[in-house]
Structures are given as C-alpha cells and as structure tokens.
Coordinates of C-alpha atoms in Angstrom, one line a residue:
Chain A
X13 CA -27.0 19.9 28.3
X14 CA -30.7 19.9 27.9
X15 CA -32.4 19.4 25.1
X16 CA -32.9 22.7 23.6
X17 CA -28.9 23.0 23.4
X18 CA -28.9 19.8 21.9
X19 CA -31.3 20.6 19.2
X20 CA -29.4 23.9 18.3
X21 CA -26.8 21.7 17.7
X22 CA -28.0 19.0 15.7
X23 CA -27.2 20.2 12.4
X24 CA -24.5 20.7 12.6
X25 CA -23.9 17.4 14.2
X26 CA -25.6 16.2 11.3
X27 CA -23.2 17.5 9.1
X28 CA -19.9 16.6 11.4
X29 CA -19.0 20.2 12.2
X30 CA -18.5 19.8 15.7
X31 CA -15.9 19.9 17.6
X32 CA -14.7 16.2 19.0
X33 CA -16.2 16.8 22.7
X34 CA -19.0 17.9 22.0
X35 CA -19.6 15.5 19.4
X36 CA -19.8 13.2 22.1
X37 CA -22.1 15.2 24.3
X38 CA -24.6 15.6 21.7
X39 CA -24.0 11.3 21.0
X40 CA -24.3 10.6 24.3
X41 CA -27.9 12.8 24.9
X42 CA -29.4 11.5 21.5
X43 CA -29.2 7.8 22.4
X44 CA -31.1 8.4 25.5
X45 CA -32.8 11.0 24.5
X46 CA -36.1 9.7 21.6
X47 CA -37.0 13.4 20.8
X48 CA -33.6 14.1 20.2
X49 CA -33.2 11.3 18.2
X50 CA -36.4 11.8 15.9
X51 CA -35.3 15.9 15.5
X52 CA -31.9 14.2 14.3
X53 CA -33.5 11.5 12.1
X54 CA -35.4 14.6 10.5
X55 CA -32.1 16.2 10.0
X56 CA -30.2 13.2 8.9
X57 CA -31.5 9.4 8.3
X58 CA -27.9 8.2 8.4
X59 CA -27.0 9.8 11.3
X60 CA -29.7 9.0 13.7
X61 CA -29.5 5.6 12.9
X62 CA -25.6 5.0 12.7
X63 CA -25.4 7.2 16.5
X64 CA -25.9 3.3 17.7
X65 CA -23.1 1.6 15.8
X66 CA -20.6 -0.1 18.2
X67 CA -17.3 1.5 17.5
X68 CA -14.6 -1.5 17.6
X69 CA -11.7 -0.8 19.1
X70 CA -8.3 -2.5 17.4
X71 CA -7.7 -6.0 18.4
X72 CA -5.5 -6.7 21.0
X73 CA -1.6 -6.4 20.1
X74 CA -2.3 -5.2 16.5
X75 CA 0.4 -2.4 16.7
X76 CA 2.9 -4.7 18.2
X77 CA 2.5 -7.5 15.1
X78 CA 2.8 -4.7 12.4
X79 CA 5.8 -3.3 13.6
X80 CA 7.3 -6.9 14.1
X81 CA 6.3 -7.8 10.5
X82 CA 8.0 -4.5 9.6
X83 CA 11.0 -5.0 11.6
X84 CA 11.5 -8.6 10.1
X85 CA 10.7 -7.6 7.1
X86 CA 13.7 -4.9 7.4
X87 CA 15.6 -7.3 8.9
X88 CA 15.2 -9.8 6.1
X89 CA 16.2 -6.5 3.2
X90 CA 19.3 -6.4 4.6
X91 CA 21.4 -9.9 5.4
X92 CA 19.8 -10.7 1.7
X93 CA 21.2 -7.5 0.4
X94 CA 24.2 -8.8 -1.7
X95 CA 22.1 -11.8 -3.6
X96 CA 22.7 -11.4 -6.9
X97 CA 21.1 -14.9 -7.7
X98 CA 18.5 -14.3 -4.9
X99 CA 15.8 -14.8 -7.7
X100 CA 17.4 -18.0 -8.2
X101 CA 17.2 -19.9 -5.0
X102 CA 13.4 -18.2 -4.9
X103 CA 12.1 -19.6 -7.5
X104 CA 10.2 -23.0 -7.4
X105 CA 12.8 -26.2 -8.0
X106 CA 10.6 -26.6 -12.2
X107 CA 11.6 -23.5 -12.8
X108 CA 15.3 -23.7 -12.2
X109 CA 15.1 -26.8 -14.1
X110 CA 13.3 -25.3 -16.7
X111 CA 15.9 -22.4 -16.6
X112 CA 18.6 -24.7 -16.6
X113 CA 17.4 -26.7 -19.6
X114 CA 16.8 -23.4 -21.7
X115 CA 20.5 -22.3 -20.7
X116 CA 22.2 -25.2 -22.1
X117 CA 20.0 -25.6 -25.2
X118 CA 21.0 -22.2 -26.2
X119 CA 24.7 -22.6 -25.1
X120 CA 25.0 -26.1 -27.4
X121 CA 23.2 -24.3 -30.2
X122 CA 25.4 -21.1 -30.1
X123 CA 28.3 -23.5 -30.1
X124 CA 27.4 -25.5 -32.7
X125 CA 26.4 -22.4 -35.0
X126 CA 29.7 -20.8 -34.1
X127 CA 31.7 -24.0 -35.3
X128 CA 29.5 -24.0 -38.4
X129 CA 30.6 -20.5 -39.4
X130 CA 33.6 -19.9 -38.4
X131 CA 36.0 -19.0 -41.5
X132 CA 38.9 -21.1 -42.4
X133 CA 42.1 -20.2 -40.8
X134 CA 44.9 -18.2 -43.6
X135 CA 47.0 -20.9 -44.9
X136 CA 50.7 -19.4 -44.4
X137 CA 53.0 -21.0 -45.2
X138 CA 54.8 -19.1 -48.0
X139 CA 54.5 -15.7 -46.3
X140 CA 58.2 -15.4 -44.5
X141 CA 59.7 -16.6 -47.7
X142 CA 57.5 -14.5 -49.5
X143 CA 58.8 -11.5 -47.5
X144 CA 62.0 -12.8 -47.8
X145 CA 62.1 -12.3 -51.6
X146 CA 60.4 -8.4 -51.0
X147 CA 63.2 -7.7 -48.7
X148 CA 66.2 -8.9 -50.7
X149 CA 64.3 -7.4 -53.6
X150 CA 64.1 -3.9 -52.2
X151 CA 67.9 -4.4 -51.0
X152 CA 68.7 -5.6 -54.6
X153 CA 67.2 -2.3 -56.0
X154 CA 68.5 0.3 -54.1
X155 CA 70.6 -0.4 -51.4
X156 CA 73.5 -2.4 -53.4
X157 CA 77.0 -0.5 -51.9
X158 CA 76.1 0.2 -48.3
X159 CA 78.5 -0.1 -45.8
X160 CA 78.5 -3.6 -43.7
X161 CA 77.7 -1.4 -40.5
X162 CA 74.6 0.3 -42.0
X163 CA 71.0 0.1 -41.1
X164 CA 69.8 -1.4 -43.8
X165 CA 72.7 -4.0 -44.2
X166 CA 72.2 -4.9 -40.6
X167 CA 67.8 -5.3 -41.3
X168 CA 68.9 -7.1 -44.3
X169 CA 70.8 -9.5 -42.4
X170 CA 68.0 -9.7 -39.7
X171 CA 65.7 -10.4 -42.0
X172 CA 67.7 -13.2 -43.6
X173 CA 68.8 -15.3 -40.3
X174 CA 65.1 -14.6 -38.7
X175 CA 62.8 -14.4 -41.5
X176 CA 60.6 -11.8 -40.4
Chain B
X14 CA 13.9 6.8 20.6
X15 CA 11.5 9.1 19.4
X16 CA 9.5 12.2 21.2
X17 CA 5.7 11.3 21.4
X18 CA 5.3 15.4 20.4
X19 CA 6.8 15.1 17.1
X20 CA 3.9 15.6 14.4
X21 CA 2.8 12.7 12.0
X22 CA 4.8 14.1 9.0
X23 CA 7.8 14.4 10.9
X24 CA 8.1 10.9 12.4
X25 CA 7.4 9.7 8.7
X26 CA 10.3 11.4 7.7
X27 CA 12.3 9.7 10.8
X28 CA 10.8 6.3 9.7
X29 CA 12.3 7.1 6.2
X30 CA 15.9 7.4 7.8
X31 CA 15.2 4.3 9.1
X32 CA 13.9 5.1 12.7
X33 CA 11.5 2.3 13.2
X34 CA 10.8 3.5 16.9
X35 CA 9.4 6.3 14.4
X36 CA 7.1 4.2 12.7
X37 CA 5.8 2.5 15.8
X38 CA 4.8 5.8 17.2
X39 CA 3.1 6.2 14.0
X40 CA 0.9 2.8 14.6
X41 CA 0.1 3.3 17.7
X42 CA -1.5 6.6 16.6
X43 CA -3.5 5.6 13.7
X44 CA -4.1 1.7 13.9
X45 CA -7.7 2.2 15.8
X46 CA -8.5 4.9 12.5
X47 CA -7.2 2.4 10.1
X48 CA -8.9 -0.9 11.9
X49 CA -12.0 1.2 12.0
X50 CA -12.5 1.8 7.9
X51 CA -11.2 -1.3 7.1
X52 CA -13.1 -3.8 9.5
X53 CA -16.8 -1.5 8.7
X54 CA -15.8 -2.1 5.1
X55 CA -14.9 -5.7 5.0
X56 CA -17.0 -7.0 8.0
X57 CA -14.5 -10.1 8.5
X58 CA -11.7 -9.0 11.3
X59 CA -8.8 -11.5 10.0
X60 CA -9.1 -9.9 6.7
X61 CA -9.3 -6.4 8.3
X62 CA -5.9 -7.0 10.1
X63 CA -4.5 -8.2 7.4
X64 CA -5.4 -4.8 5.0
X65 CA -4.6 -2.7 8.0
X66 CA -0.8 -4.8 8.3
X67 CA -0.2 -4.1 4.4
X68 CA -1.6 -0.5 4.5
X69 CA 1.1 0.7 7.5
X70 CA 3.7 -1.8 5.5
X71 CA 3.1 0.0 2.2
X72 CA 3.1 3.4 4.3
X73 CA 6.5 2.3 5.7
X74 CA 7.7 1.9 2.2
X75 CA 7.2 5.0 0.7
X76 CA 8.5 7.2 3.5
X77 CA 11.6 7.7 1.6
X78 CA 9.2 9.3 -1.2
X79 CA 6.9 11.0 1.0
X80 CA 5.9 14.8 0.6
X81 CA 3.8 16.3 3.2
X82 CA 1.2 17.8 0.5
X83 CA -1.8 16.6 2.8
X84 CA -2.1 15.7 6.6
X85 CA -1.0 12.2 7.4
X86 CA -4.0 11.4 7.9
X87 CA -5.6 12.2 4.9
X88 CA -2.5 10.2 3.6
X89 CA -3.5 6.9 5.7
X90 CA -7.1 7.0 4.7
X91 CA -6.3 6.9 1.2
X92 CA -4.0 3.9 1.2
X93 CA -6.5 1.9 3.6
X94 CA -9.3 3.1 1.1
X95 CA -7.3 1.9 -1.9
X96 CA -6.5 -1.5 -0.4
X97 CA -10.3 -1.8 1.4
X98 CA -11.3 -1.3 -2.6
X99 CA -9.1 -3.7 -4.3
X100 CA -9.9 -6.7 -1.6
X101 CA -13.7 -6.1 -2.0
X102 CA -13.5 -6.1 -5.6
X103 CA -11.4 -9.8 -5.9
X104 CA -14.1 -10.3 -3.4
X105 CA -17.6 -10.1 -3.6
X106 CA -20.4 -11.2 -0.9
X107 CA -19.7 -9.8 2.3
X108 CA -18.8 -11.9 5.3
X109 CA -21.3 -10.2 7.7
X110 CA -19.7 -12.1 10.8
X111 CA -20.3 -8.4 12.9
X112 CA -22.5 -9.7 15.4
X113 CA -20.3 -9.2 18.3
X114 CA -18.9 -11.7 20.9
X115 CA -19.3 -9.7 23.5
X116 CA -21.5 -6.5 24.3
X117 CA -20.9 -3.2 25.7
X118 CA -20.6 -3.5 29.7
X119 CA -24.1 -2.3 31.9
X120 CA -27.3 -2.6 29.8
X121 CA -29.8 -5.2 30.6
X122 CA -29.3 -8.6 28.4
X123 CA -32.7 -7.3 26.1
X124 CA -31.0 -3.7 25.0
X125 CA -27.6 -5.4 24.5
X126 CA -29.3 -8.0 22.1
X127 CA -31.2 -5.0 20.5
X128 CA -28.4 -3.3 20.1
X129 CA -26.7 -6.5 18.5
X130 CA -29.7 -6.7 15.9
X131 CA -29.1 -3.3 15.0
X132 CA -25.2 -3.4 14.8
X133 CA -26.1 -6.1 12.1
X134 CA -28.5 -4.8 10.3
X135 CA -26.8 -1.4 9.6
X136 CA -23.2 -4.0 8.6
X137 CA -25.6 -6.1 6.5
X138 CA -27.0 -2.5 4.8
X139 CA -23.5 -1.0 4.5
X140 CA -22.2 -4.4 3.0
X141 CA -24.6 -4.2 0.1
X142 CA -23.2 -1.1 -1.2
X143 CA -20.8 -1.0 -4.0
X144 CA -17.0 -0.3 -2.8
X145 CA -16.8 3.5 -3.1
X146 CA -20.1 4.3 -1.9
X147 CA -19.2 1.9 1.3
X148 CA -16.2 3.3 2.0
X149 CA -18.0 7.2 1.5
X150 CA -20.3 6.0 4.1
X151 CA -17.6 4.7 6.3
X152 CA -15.5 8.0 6.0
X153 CA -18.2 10.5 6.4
X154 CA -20.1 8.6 9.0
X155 CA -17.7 7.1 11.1
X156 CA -14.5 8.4 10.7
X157 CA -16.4 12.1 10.4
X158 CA -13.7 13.4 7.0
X159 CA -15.3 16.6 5.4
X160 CA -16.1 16.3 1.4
X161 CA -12.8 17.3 0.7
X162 CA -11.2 14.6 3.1
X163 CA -13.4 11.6 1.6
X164 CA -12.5 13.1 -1.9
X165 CA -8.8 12.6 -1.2
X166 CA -8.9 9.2 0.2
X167 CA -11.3 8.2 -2.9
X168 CA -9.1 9.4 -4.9
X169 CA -11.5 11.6 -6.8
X170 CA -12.9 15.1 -7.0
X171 CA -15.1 16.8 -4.3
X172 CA -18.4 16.4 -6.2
X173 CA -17.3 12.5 -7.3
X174 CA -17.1 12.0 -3.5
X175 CA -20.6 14.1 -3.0
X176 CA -21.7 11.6 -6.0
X177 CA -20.6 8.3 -4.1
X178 CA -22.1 9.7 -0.6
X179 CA -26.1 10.8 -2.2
X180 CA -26.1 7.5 -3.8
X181 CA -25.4 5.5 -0.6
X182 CA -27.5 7.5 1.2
X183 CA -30.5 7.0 -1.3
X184 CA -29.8 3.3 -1.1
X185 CA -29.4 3.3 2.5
X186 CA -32.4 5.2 4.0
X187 CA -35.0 3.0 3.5
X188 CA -33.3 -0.3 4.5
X189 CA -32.3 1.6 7.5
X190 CA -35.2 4.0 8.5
X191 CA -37.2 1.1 10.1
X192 CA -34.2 0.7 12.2
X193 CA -35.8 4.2 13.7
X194 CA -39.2 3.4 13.8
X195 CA -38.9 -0.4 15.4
X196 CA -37.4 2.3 18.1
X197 CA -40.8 4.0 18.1
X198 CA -38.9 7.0 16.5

C-alpha cells in the first residue's frame, strides 16, 4: 500500500473502524512511514503516539495455572462438600476458644435460670383417695342395686383394688 | 473434550455443566485480551496475573447464572474492568516497572532503547489517569471496543464512557504529543 491508500484510510483508523488486517497494514506503514504518522497525529494524538506501544503477549503458562487453580479449586468444593462444621475447623484456634467460652457461658446461665424458674412439682398425694371417695360417691348415688356382673359394679370394684 | 468451533457462549454454558475442558478452551482464547487490559492498567505483571486468575475464576463461577445478553467478550472485559478498578482504587501510585526486559527482535540497540523510553513514558502517562479514564484509554486504544463496548465493560452509559475517554484524552495529549515531536513529527 502506498501512501495515498494509507491516508484514505487513516480516519478511520483513527477511529478503530477497520477491519483487523488491515488495521495492521495501515500500523505497520505508519511506523515507518513519518508523513503518515504526522497525517495521523493530525487526525488523532492518541493514536499516532500509542501505534508504538509494545503489545505484551501473556506470560508463559498463564492459561495452564488458571485452569489448575480452577480445577483445584473444584476439586477442593467437592471432598469438603458434606462439612457441616467446615467453618469450624477454618476458623483461627482464638476463635474456637472464644466460641467455645461463649457456648458454655450461655449453656450454665440457661441452666441455672431454668432451675431458678421452674414451678414446684403438684404435691399428690391425696388424689387416688380423693378419687376414691368421688367414685364410691357416685356408686352410692345412683348405682345402689346393680347386678354383681354389671359395668359399673365391675369399675367400682376396679377402682377400689387399683385406685385409679 | 470439547470442539475448538463451539462459540464463546456455548462453551460457558458447557463450563457451567461442569466441563472444565470447556473452560480451558475458553482461557486459551481470551487470556492475551484479559492480560492485555489488566497489565496496561496496573503496570506491575504479578499483580496483572493475579486480576486476570480471579477474573476467569469469578467467570467460572457464574456460568451456571450466565445469560448470553452480550458477546462473551463484552462479558470478559467488564469483569477484568471491575476488578482492574477495585485493585487500583485500594491502591494508588502506579508501579511503572514497564520498561521491558527484553526488546522486540531486529532493530539496532539505539531504536530499541527509544522505543523502550517511549513504552514508558506513554505507561507513566496512562498511569496518572484516574481508574475509569485509564481503563477507557486501554479499551478504546488497545483493545479497539466501540463506545458502546467501553460503555458496557465500564459499566455505564454510552456518553459516560464518551465522558471518561475526552477527559483522558485532554489530559493525555500534551504529556504525550512531544513523544511525536522528539520524533521530528
């Protein structure tokens, strides 16, 4: 390409509308090119001037280390998938102390409040008698004359041997 | 094993089932794009590895959630944008260490240092801009994205972007115009 194409092309160049090849004709002309280069600095500061950055390529076995990391990484995710303390055994040794300490603290103080209020236990000890009496009571009342055999004789004996 | 035709979106949605011959295929596409932006933005190459590991690990982890809306591209400039914006912000001078170790093979030792004295002035220039306006400069400059491209990885509207790229550009011009004229230009 001589330099009348190139300078056709320069704006648009300039404003990164061409296509990838000749992108790099126009590059390639321009750096050897100082006419070219001034029409371009003209067109675009920026452009002229950043035409002579190096372009790094990627270091050396970069692809190869991310997917490791990811593969380990993956790897790690899912032998440590069933750790339900996981965030236990991660955690710095103060913490679990720490966490410890608080634990038992609030277990001792929730035992101690639950001794503190817990209601007295019903005193019974006149309830089978007291049933007792009910029973017989009720018997006395209205069932005076049954049969031996009947239901009621038979829960009024019941209730006499056993109490309840 | 996966096909080295399949398109970008569809070897993300293979790396979401898992496929992590999927995802490498995917790396070996775009890590020279990624390293690119994020080494011109940061100017230090461990830390540029480093953003460019986290951005295809984040990218990795939300294949399962990921909608073709945009090109995968567009997609992968974004997160190395986001990432490129968040380091430089917990971190402020730049670490111009871009002079490189070795020049390009077949100029004479005087044009390859000259070229070396400009490679650092234009990182020394580009490293004084704020975050967004570097990485405007990196995208529309180097990585050649269209307004609506840089608008998408900065996360922002067409004419934000346009804002971010006019005020790198004022601030850039003259610290880099007698880069041109040292040339005789």
């Amino acid at each position: 390409m001589n330099c009348e194409h190139i300078r056709a092309k320069l704006v648009a160049y300039a404003e990164g509308q061409l296509p990838a090849n000749d992108r790099k004709w126009v590059a390639a002309h321009v750096r050897q090119c100082a006419a070219c280069r001034r029409a371009l600095s003209r067109i675009d500061v920026l452009t002229a001037v950043f035409i002579d950055a190096e372009s790094r390529p990627a270091p050396e076995g970069l692809a190869a280390r991310i997917v490791a990391k990811a593969r380990n990484r993956h790897h790690s995710t899912v032998t440590r998938k069933w750790a339900p303390l996981g965030w236990w055994w991660e955690s710095a040794a103060a913490m679990r102390i720490a966490a410890a300490a608080v634990f038992a603290v609030g277990l001792a103080a929730g035992l101690m409040m639950g001794q503190m209020a817990a209601p007295e236990a019903p005193s019974r000890p006149n309830e089978s008698a007291a049933l007792r009496e009910n029973v017989l009571d009720g018997y006395a009342r209205g069932l005076l004359g049954e049969p031996e055999e009947s239901l009621p004789n038979a829960y009024f004996t019941h209730v006499l041997v056993n109490g309840d | 094993m996966s096909d080295p035709l399949l398109s970008d979106e569809s070897l993300m949605q293979a790396a979401g089932r898992g496929d992590m011959a999927a995802f490498e295929q995917l790396v070996l596409r775009h890590q020279a794009a990624a390293w690119r932006v994020a080494v011109r933005c940061v100017g230090d190459t461990q830390e540029a590895e480093g953003l460019v590991q986290t951005a295809f690990l984040r990218i990795l982890d939300a294949t399962e959630r990921y909608n073709p809306t945009a090109s995968f591209r567009t997609y992968l400039y974004r997160v190395v944008t986001r990432l490129c914006i968040d380091h430089l912000r917990k971190k402020r001078p730049l670490a111009v260490e871009f002079l490189p170790e070795t020049c390009a093979p077949g100029p004479a030792a005087p044009a390859r240092l000259e070229r070396a004295e400009m490679e650092h002035a234009i990182q020394t220039a580009i490293g004084a801009l704020p975050p967004k306006q570097r990485l405007a400069i990196v995208l529309r400059y180097f990585e050649g994205l269209s307004g609506a491209e840089i608008a998408e990885a900065l996360n922002t509207t067409r004419k934000g972007a346009e804002r971010q790229l006019a005020r790198a550009r004022k601030r850039l011009e003259p610290l880099l115009r007698p880069l041109l004229e040292d040339r005789g230009e």
